Amino acid sequence: MDYQSILEDIDAQVRPLLGREGRVASYIPALARVSPHRFGIALRTCDGEEAAAGDATTPFSIQSMSKVFTLTLAIRGLGEALWQRIGREPSGSPFNSLVQLETERGIPRNPFINAGAIAVADRLLSQGADAKAHVLEMLSGLCREPVHIDAEVAQSEADTGFRNTALANFMRGFGTLDNEPARVLDVYFNQCAIAMNCLQVARAAGYLCRDGAHPYDGTAVISETQARRVNALMLTCGTYDAAGEFAFRIGLPCKSGVGGGIVAVLPDRLSLCVWSPALDPTGNSLLGRMALELFVARTGLSVF
Ligand code: GLN
């Protein structure tokens, strides 16, 4: 398949629509300054073939796409014990919702809503290592390029993260978190503020289409079963209350972030990242979703 010309065609189709619909996330002030006139797309196949188009090498804030990688670290460190405090069901609610936590006694529905990712960050802290450094090291190792945290975005998140602070305090009250909320949130805000480009993300997610094997050296990042589970969670929970719509329209495990990125995986074939900052009301990239629909329509690739 000529992936390069497919991605270029998608770029040509999407580019005239930039800036027309959707809104850049504004609740994190540092993200509100990003231009909506950006679109990038990149993929890497399991055999190492790569293709990229548009702004595929422009760094952006990976935001909740980071939750895939922190989950991977937590699964690797804790195995099944991780699920004692975090569920595996779609929430059907916005990513920052507090309501289910009350009735479900502080156990987040899944690791991809904010509450769940904050609980994962707590687990990483309890594992002892410097959690922030650990995440950066993992991502740099996976994409074979240095990766850094955008300090301005991290500070902006910390300054305005009132809902996340509420979620962390609430879970601490229920005993879901072992560590002080401020320490846990520091990990969470910083992981969300990591800057990467589409090509780097597509490379980094390569282990998810290779049964858990590192995209470059083939060593086990996680086991085959664990990789399958991360993909299952991405399909059912990765795009929040739009997960059903994503499965219906695209049919690939996906994880979005409010920076406008979406990482998608087709097991045994490829990993893909699209980026366009303007979001739909569910916090998913509007043109990113459209680009994924075009990709699936054009290639016929989907898990279904
Ligand atoms: N940092 C963002 C938040 O906590 C991440 C949300 C997202 O990307 N969906 O609100």
Tab-separated table of C-alpha atoms and ligand atoms in Angstrom:
chain	number	residue	atom	x	y	z
A	1	MET	CA	0.000	0.000	0.000
A	2	ASP	CA	1.343	3.465	-0.873
A	3	TYR	CA	0.901	5.022	2.559
A	4	GLN	CA	2.811	8.180	1.693
A	5	SER	CA	0.452	9.223	-1.089
A	6	ILE	CA	-2.586	8.214	0.997
A	7	LEU	CA	-1.463	10.513	3.834
A	8	GLU	CA	-0.698	13.324	1.381
A	9	ASP	CA	-4.173	12.990	-0.135
A	10	ILE	CA	-5.749	13.125	3.321
A	11	ASP	CA	-3.706	16.235	4.137
A	12	ALA	CA	-4.914	17.871	0.910
A	13	GLN	CA	-8.543	17.043	1.733
A	14	VAL	CA	-8.409	18.214	5.339
A	15	ARG	CA	-6.277	21.367	4.948
A	16	PRO	CA	-9.002	23.588	3.376
A	17	LEU	CA	-11.225	22.852	6.384
A	18	LEU	CA	-8.745	24.044	9.009
A	19	GLY	CA	-10.036	26.817	11.248
A	20	ARG	CA	-13.655	26.412	10.114
A	21	GLU	CA	-15.141	24.334	12.907
A	22	GLY	CA	-14.285	23.197	16.411
A	23	ARG	CA	-12.460	25.052	19.148
A	24	VAL	CA	-8.953	24.850	20.526
A	25	ALA	CA	-8.957	23.846	24.225
A	26	SER	CA	-9.072	27.081	26.185
A	27	TYR	CA	-9.393	25.858	29.774
A	28	ILE	CA	-5.626	25.370	29.821
A	29	PRO	CA	-4.398	28.885	28.881
A	30	ALA	CA	-1.125	27.696	27.301
A	31	LEU	CA	-3.096	25.477	24.898
A	32	ALA	CA	-5.481	28.278	23.905
A	33	ARG	CA	-2.620	29.989	22.083
A	34	VAL	CA	-2.065	27.123	19.627
A	35	SER	CA	-3.187	27.882	16.065
A	36	PRO	CA	-6.162	25.827	14.820
A	37	HIS	CA	-4.621	25.980	11.320
A	38	ARG	CA	-2.472	22.945	11.903
A	39	PHE	CA	-2.786	19.419	10.644
A	40	GLY	CA	-0.299	16.593	10.736
A	41	ILE	CA	-0.496	12.856	10.160
A	42	ALA	CA	2.146	10.119	10.395
A	43	LEU	CA	2.270	6.345	10.587
A	44	ARG	CA	4.751	3.571	11.128
A	45	THR	CA	4.094	0.004	10.064
A	46	CYS	CA	5.130	-3.052	12.067
A	47	ASP	CA	7.892	-3.569	9.488
A	48	GLY	CA	9.309	-0.096	10.094
A	49	GLU	CA	7.970	1.649	6.995
A	50	GLU	CA	7.049	5.258	7.741
A	51	ALA	CA	4.897	7.900	6.049
A	52	ALA	CA	4.053	11.455	7.100
A	53	ALA	CA	2.255	14.518	5.747
A	54	GLY	CA	1.410	18.079	6.780
A	55	ASP	CA	2.709	19.321	10.137
A	56	ALA	CA	3.865	15.841	11.142
A	57	THR	CA	7.128	17.048	12.663
A	58	THR	CA	5.734	20.022	14.599
A	59	PRO	CA	5.671	19.316	18.348
A	60	PHE	CA	2.398	19.661	20.208
A	61	SER	CA	1.101	18.901	23.701
A	62	ILE	CA	0.315	15.198	23.873
A	63	GLN	CA	-2.071	15.680	26.814
A	64	SER	CA	-4.195	12.577	27.404
A	65	MET	CA	-2.372	10.503	24.819
A	66	SER	CA	0.219	10.256	27.622
A	67	LYS	CA	-2.280	8.073	29.507
A	68	VAL	CA	-1.549	5.163	27.153
A	69	PHE	CA	2.116	5.248	28.106
A	70	THR	CA	1.645	5.714	31.855
A	71	LEU	CA	-0.856	2.851	31.788
A	72	THR	CA	1.751	0.750	30.018
A	73	LEU	CA	4.320	1.514	32.722
A	74	ALA	CA	1.829	0.733	35.489
A	75	ILE	CA	0.723	-2.549	33.878
A	76	ARG	CA	4.338	-3.538	33.428
A	77	GLY	CA	5.141	-2.775	37.063
A	78	LEU	CA	2.000	-4.034	38.766
A	79	GLY	CA	0.340	-6.565	36.481
A	80	GLU	CA	-3.178	-7.517	37.573
A	81	ALA	CA	-2.868	-5.677	40.899
A	82	LEU	CA	-3.412	-2.410	39.007
A	83	TRP	CA	-7.089	-3.279	38.574
A	84	GLN	CA	-7.805	-3.335	42.290
A	85	ARG	CA	-8.277	0.432	42.177
A	86	ILE	CA	-9.159	1.215	38.580
A	87	GLY	CA	-12.043	-0.090	36.458
A	88	ARG	CA	-12.165	-1.137	32.839
A	89	GLU	CA	-15.551	0.084	31.674
A	90	PRO	CA	-16.326	3.006	29.386
A	91	SER	CA	-17.609	5.947	31.401
A	92	GLY	CA	-20.018	7.503	28.910
A	93	SER	CA	-19.146	10.767	30.672
A	94	PRO	CA	-16.815	13.668	29.883
A	95	PHE	CA	-13.130	13.065	30.603
A	96	ASN	CA	-13.074	15.313	33.657
A	97	SER	CA	-16.385	14.261	35.192
A	98	LEU	CA	-16.696	13.859	38.963
A	99	VAL	CA	-20.152	12.315	39.175
A	100	GLN	CA	-19.407	8.590	38.857
A	101	LEU	CA	-16.665	8.750	41.452
A	102	GLU	CA	-19.169	9.470	44.199
A	103	THR	CA	-21.463	6.526	43.502
A	104	GLU	CA	-18.578	4.184	42.680
A	105	ARG	CA	-16.759	4.959	45.902
A	106	GLY	CA	-13.676	6.600	44.481
A	107	ILE	CA	-12.819	3.885	41.944
A	108	PRO	CA	-12.435	5.489	38.496
A	109	ARG	CA	-14.254	3.770	35.656
A	110	ASN	CA	-11.133	3.354	33.506
A	111	PRO	CA	-7.508	4.487	33.246
A	112	PHE	CA	-8.159	6.979	30.437
A	113	ILE	CA	-10.573	9.411	32.081
A	114	ASN	CA	-8.736	11.999	34.172
A	115	ALA	CA	-9.592	10.314	37.482
A	116	GLY	CA	-8.244	6.998	36.208
A	117	ALA	CA	-5.029	8.528	34.890
A	118	ILE	CA	-4.504	10.332	38.195
A	119	ALA	CA	-4.903	6.966	39.962
A	120	VAL	CA	-2.344	5.464	37.547
A	121	ALA	CA	0.065	8.324	38.349
A	122	ASP	CA	-0.348	7.475	42.042
A	123	ARG	CA	0.582	3.855	41.338
A	124	LEU	CA	3.692	4.980	39.440
A	125	LEU	CA	4.745	7.135	42.384
A	126	SER	CA	4.307	4.194	44.758
A	127	GLN	CA	6.502	2.071	42.525
A	128	GLY	CA	9.324	4.260	43.766
A	129	ALA	CA	11.111	5.532	40.722
A	130	ASP	CA	11.030	9.180	39.644
A	131	ALA	CA	7.748	8.850	37.793
A	132	LYS	CA	8.157	11.895	35.531
A	133	ALA	CA	11.639	10.869	34.461
A	134	HIS	CA	10.434	7.329	33.968
A	135	VAL	CA	7.714	8.376	31.507
A	136	LEU	CA	10.122	10.597	29.537
A	137	GLU	CA	12.722	7.860	29.444
A	138	MET	CA	10.168	5.376	28.168
A	139	LEU	CA	8.926	7.692	25.413
A	140	SER	CA	12.430	8.691	24.299
A	141	GLY	CA	13.428	5.044	24.223
A	142	LEU	CA	10.379	4.107	22.163
A	143	CYS	CA	10.672	6.840	19.526
A	144	ARG	CA	14.472	6.986	19.619
A	145	GLU	CA	14.550	10.773	20.023
A	146	PRO	CA	14.771	13.010	23.094
A	147	VAL	CA	11.360	13.985	24.430
A	148	HIS	CA	10.732	16.813	26.893
A	149	ILE	CA	8.054	18.366	29.077
A	150	ASP	CA	6.801	21.823	28.063
A	151	ALA	CA	7.229	23.620	31.398
A	152	GLU	CA	4.863	26.438	30.447
A	153	VAL	CA	2.040	24.014	29.683
A	154	ALA	CA	2.715	22.062	32.897
A	155	GLN	CA	2.548	25.280	34.921
A	156	SER	CA	-0.591	26.386	33.113
A	157	GLU	CA	-2.250	23.051	33.949
A	158	ALA	CA	-1.209	23.327	37.578
A	159	ASP	CA	-2.508	26.900	37.819
A	160	THR	CA	-5.931	26.033	36.411
A	161	GLY	CA	-6.357	22.345	37.273
A	162	PHE	CA	-9.119	22.855	39.796
A	163	ARG	CA	-11.212	19.933	38.614
A	164	ASN	CA	-8.242	17.580	38.553
A	165	THR	CA	-7.337	18.733	42.062
A	166	ALA	CA	-10.893	17.976	43.143
A	167	LEU	CA	-10.704	14.496	41.570
A	168	ALA	CA	-7.399	13.753	43.310
A	169	ASN	CA	-8.602	14.942	46.713
A	170	PHE	CA	-11.830	13.009	46.344
A	171	MET	CA	-9.981	9.787	45.500
A	172	ARG	CA	-7.536	10.336	48.343
A	173	GLY	CA	-10.555	10.603	50.650
A	174	PHE	CA	-11.770	7.205	49.425
A	175	GLY	CA	-8.320	5.636	49.796
A	176	THR	CA	-7.787	5.172	46.038
A	177	LEU	CA	-4.606	7.274	46.160
A	178	ASP	CA	-1.742	6.396	48.512
A	179	ASN	CA	0.298	9.505	47.866
A	180	GLU	CA	-0.357	13.161	48.593
A	181	PRO	CA	-2.635	14.658	45.919
A	182	ALA	CA	-0.147	17.461	45.181
A	183	ARG	CA	2.602	14.960	44.343
A	184	VAL	CA	0.285	12.825	42.235
A	185	LEU	CA	-1.009	15.862	40.331
A	186	ASP	CA	2.541	17.013	39.672
A	187	VAL	CA	3.165	13.745	37.814
A	188	TYR	CA	-0.181	13.971	36.011
A	189	PHE	CA	0.189	17.620	34.889
A	190	ASN	CA	3.723	17.011	33.678
A	191	GLN	CA	2.883	13.860	31.709
A	192	CYS	CA	0.083	15.770	29.971
A	193	ALA	CA	2.518	18.601	29.143
A	194	ILE	CA	4.947	16.378	27.228
A	195	ALA	CA	5.572	17.742	23.735
A	196	MET	CA	5.962	15.356	20.804
A	197	ASN	CA	5.218	15.382	17.093
A	198	CYS	CA	3.014	12.997	15.066
A	199	LEU	CA	5.919	10.955	13.783
A	200	GLN	CA	7.352	10.476	17.261
A	201	VAL	CA	3.981	9.413	18.665
A	202	ALA	CA	3.359	6.992	15.783
A	203	ARG	CA	6.771	5.444	16.441
A	204	ALA	CA	6.326	5.359	20.220
A	205	ALA	CA	2.984	3.536	19.937
A	206	GLY	CA	4.590	0.910	17.709
A	207	TYR	CA	4.696	-1.696	20.499
A	208	LEU	CA	0.883	-1.721	20.512
A	209	CYS	CA	0.708	-3.054	16.957
A	210	ARG	CA	3.581	-5.499	17.559
A	211	ASP	CA	2.140	-7.572	20.414
A	212	GLY	CA	4.007	-5.475	22.980
A	213	ALA	CA	7.413	-5.631	21.269
A	214	HIS	CA	9.572	-2.490	21.081
A	215	PRO	CA	9.152	-0.802	17.668
A	216	TYR	CA	12.916	-0.754	16.987
A	217	ASP	CA	14.669	-3.469	18.944
A	218	GLY	CA	11.868	-5.984	19.428
A	219	THR	CA	12.375	-6.393	23.205
A	220	ALA	CA	9.189	-6.833	25.242
A	221	VAL	CA	7.779	-3.484	26.405
A	222	ILE	CA	4.777	-5.383	27.754
A	223	SER	CA	3.467	-8.874	27.058
A	224	GLU	CA	1.226	-9.747	24.127
A	225	THR	CA	-1.783	-10.124	26.434
A	226	GLN	CA	-1.078	-6.795	28.087
A	227	ALA	CA	-0.755	-5.037	24.715
A	228	ARG	CA	-4.071	-6.542	23.642
A	229	ARG	CA	-5.665	-5.171	26.794
A	230	VAL	CA	-4.287	-1.668	26.310
A	231	ASN	CA	-5.722	-1.738	22.774
A	232	ALA	CA	-9.083	-2.952	24.074
A	233	LEU	CA	-9.190	-0.107	26.561
A	234	MET	CA	-8.284	2.400	23.857
A	235	LEU	CA	-11.146	1.149	21.697
A	236	THR	CA	-13.728	1.205	24.492
A	237	CYS	CA	-12.530	4.172	26.578
A	238	GLY	CA	-9.829	6.104	24.682
A	239	THR	CA	-12.029	8.877	23.334
A	240	TYR	CA	-14.301	9.273	26.381
A	241	ASP	CA	-17.990	9.718	25.701
A	242	ALA	CA	-17.310	9.541	21.963
A	243	ALA	CA	-15.779	6.045	22.142
A	244	GLY	CA	-18.879	4.436	20.650
A	245	GLU	CA	-18.892	6.928	17.798
A	246	PHE	CA	-15.188	6.375	17.130
A	247	ALA	CA	-15.646	2.595	17.070
A	248	PHE	CA	-18.666	3.018	14.783
A	249	ARG	CA	-17.001	5.404	12.333
A	250	ILE	CA	-13.354	4.336	12.497
A	251	GLY	CA	-13.022	0.965	14.187
A	252	LEU	CA	-9.488	1.362	15.510
A	253	PRO	CA	-8.254	1.560	19.108
A	254	CYS	CA	-7.693	5.315	19.571
A	255	LYS	CA	-6.542	7.628	22.329
A	256	SER	CA	-7.090	11.354	22.071
A	257	GLY	CA	-5.735	14.382	23.918
A	258	VAL	CA	-7.057	17.931	24.239
A	259	GLY	CA	-3.919	19.162	22.487
A	260	GLY	CA	-5.676	17.838	19.357
A	261	GLY	CA	-3.698	14.626	18.917
A	262	ILE	CA	-5.174	11.165	18.377
A	263	VAL	CA	-3.053	8.028	18.359
A	264	ALA	CA	-4.569	4.974	16.657
A	265	VAL	CA	-3.444	1.367	16.407
A	266	LEU	CA	-4.152	-1.385	13.938
A	267	PRO	CA	-2.765	-4.537	15.584
A	268	ASP	CA	-0.226	-6.411	13.431
A	269	ARG	CA	-0.176	-3.596	10.853
A	270	LEU	CA	0.611	-0.060	11.986
A	271	SER	CA	0.379	2.763	14.497
A	272	LEU	CA	-0.796	6.183	13.406
A	273	CYS	CA	-0.969	9.685	14.878
A	274	VAL	CA	-3.018	12.638	13.661
A	275	TRP	CA	-2.992	16.143	15.060
A	276	SER	CA	-5.231	19.134	14.582
A	277	PRO	CA	-5.881	21.377	17.588
A	278	ALA	CA	-9.554	22.325	17.105
A	279	LEU	CA	-11.758	20.035	19.197
A	280	ASP	CA	-15.337	18.863	19.097
A	281	PRO	CA	-17.538	19.193	22.220
A	282	THR	CA	-16.286	15.833	23.568
A	283	GLY	CA	-12.680	17.095	23.594
A	284	ASN	CA	-11.551	15.062	20.586
A	285	SER	CA	-9.845	16.594	17.556
A	286	LEU	CA	-12.520	17.318	14.987
A	287	LEU	CA	-10.367	17.091	11.872
A	288	GLY	CA	-8.226	14.388	13.466
A	289	ARG	CA	-11.300	12.212	13.611
A	290	MET	CA	-12.214	13.105	10.055
A	291	ALA	CA	-8.701	12.224	8.896
A	292	LEU	CA	-8.939	8.830	10.585
A	293	GLU	CA	-12.274	8.213	8.882
A	294	LEU	CA	-10.706	9.090	5.534
A	295	PHE	CA	-7.763	6.790	6.246
A	296	VAL	CA	-10.001	3.840	7.087
A	297	ALA	CA	-12.272	4.478	4.102
A	298	ARG	CA	-9.311	4.712	1.748
A	299	THR	CA	-7.345	1.711	3.058
A	300	GLY	CA	-10.141	-0.561	4.263
A	301	LEU	CA	-8.074	-1.108	7.423
A	302	SER	CA	-9.950	-1.527	10.706
A	303	VAL	CA	-10.174	-4.129	13.447
A	304	PHE	CA	-13.678	-5.059	12.279
B	1	GLN	N1	-4.470	17.791	30.919
B	1	GLN	C1	-5.823	17.626	30.503
B	1	GLN	C2	-6.729	17.635	31.701
B	1	GLN	O1	-6.359	17.115	32.677
B	1	GLN	C3	-5.940	16.328	29.775
B	1	GLN	C4	-7.331	16.059	29.266
B	1	GLN	C5	-7.370	15.456	27.900
B	1	GLN	O2	-6.423	15.515	27.130
B	1	GLN	N2	-8.510	14.890	27.544
B	1	GLN	O3	-7.793	18.185	31.700
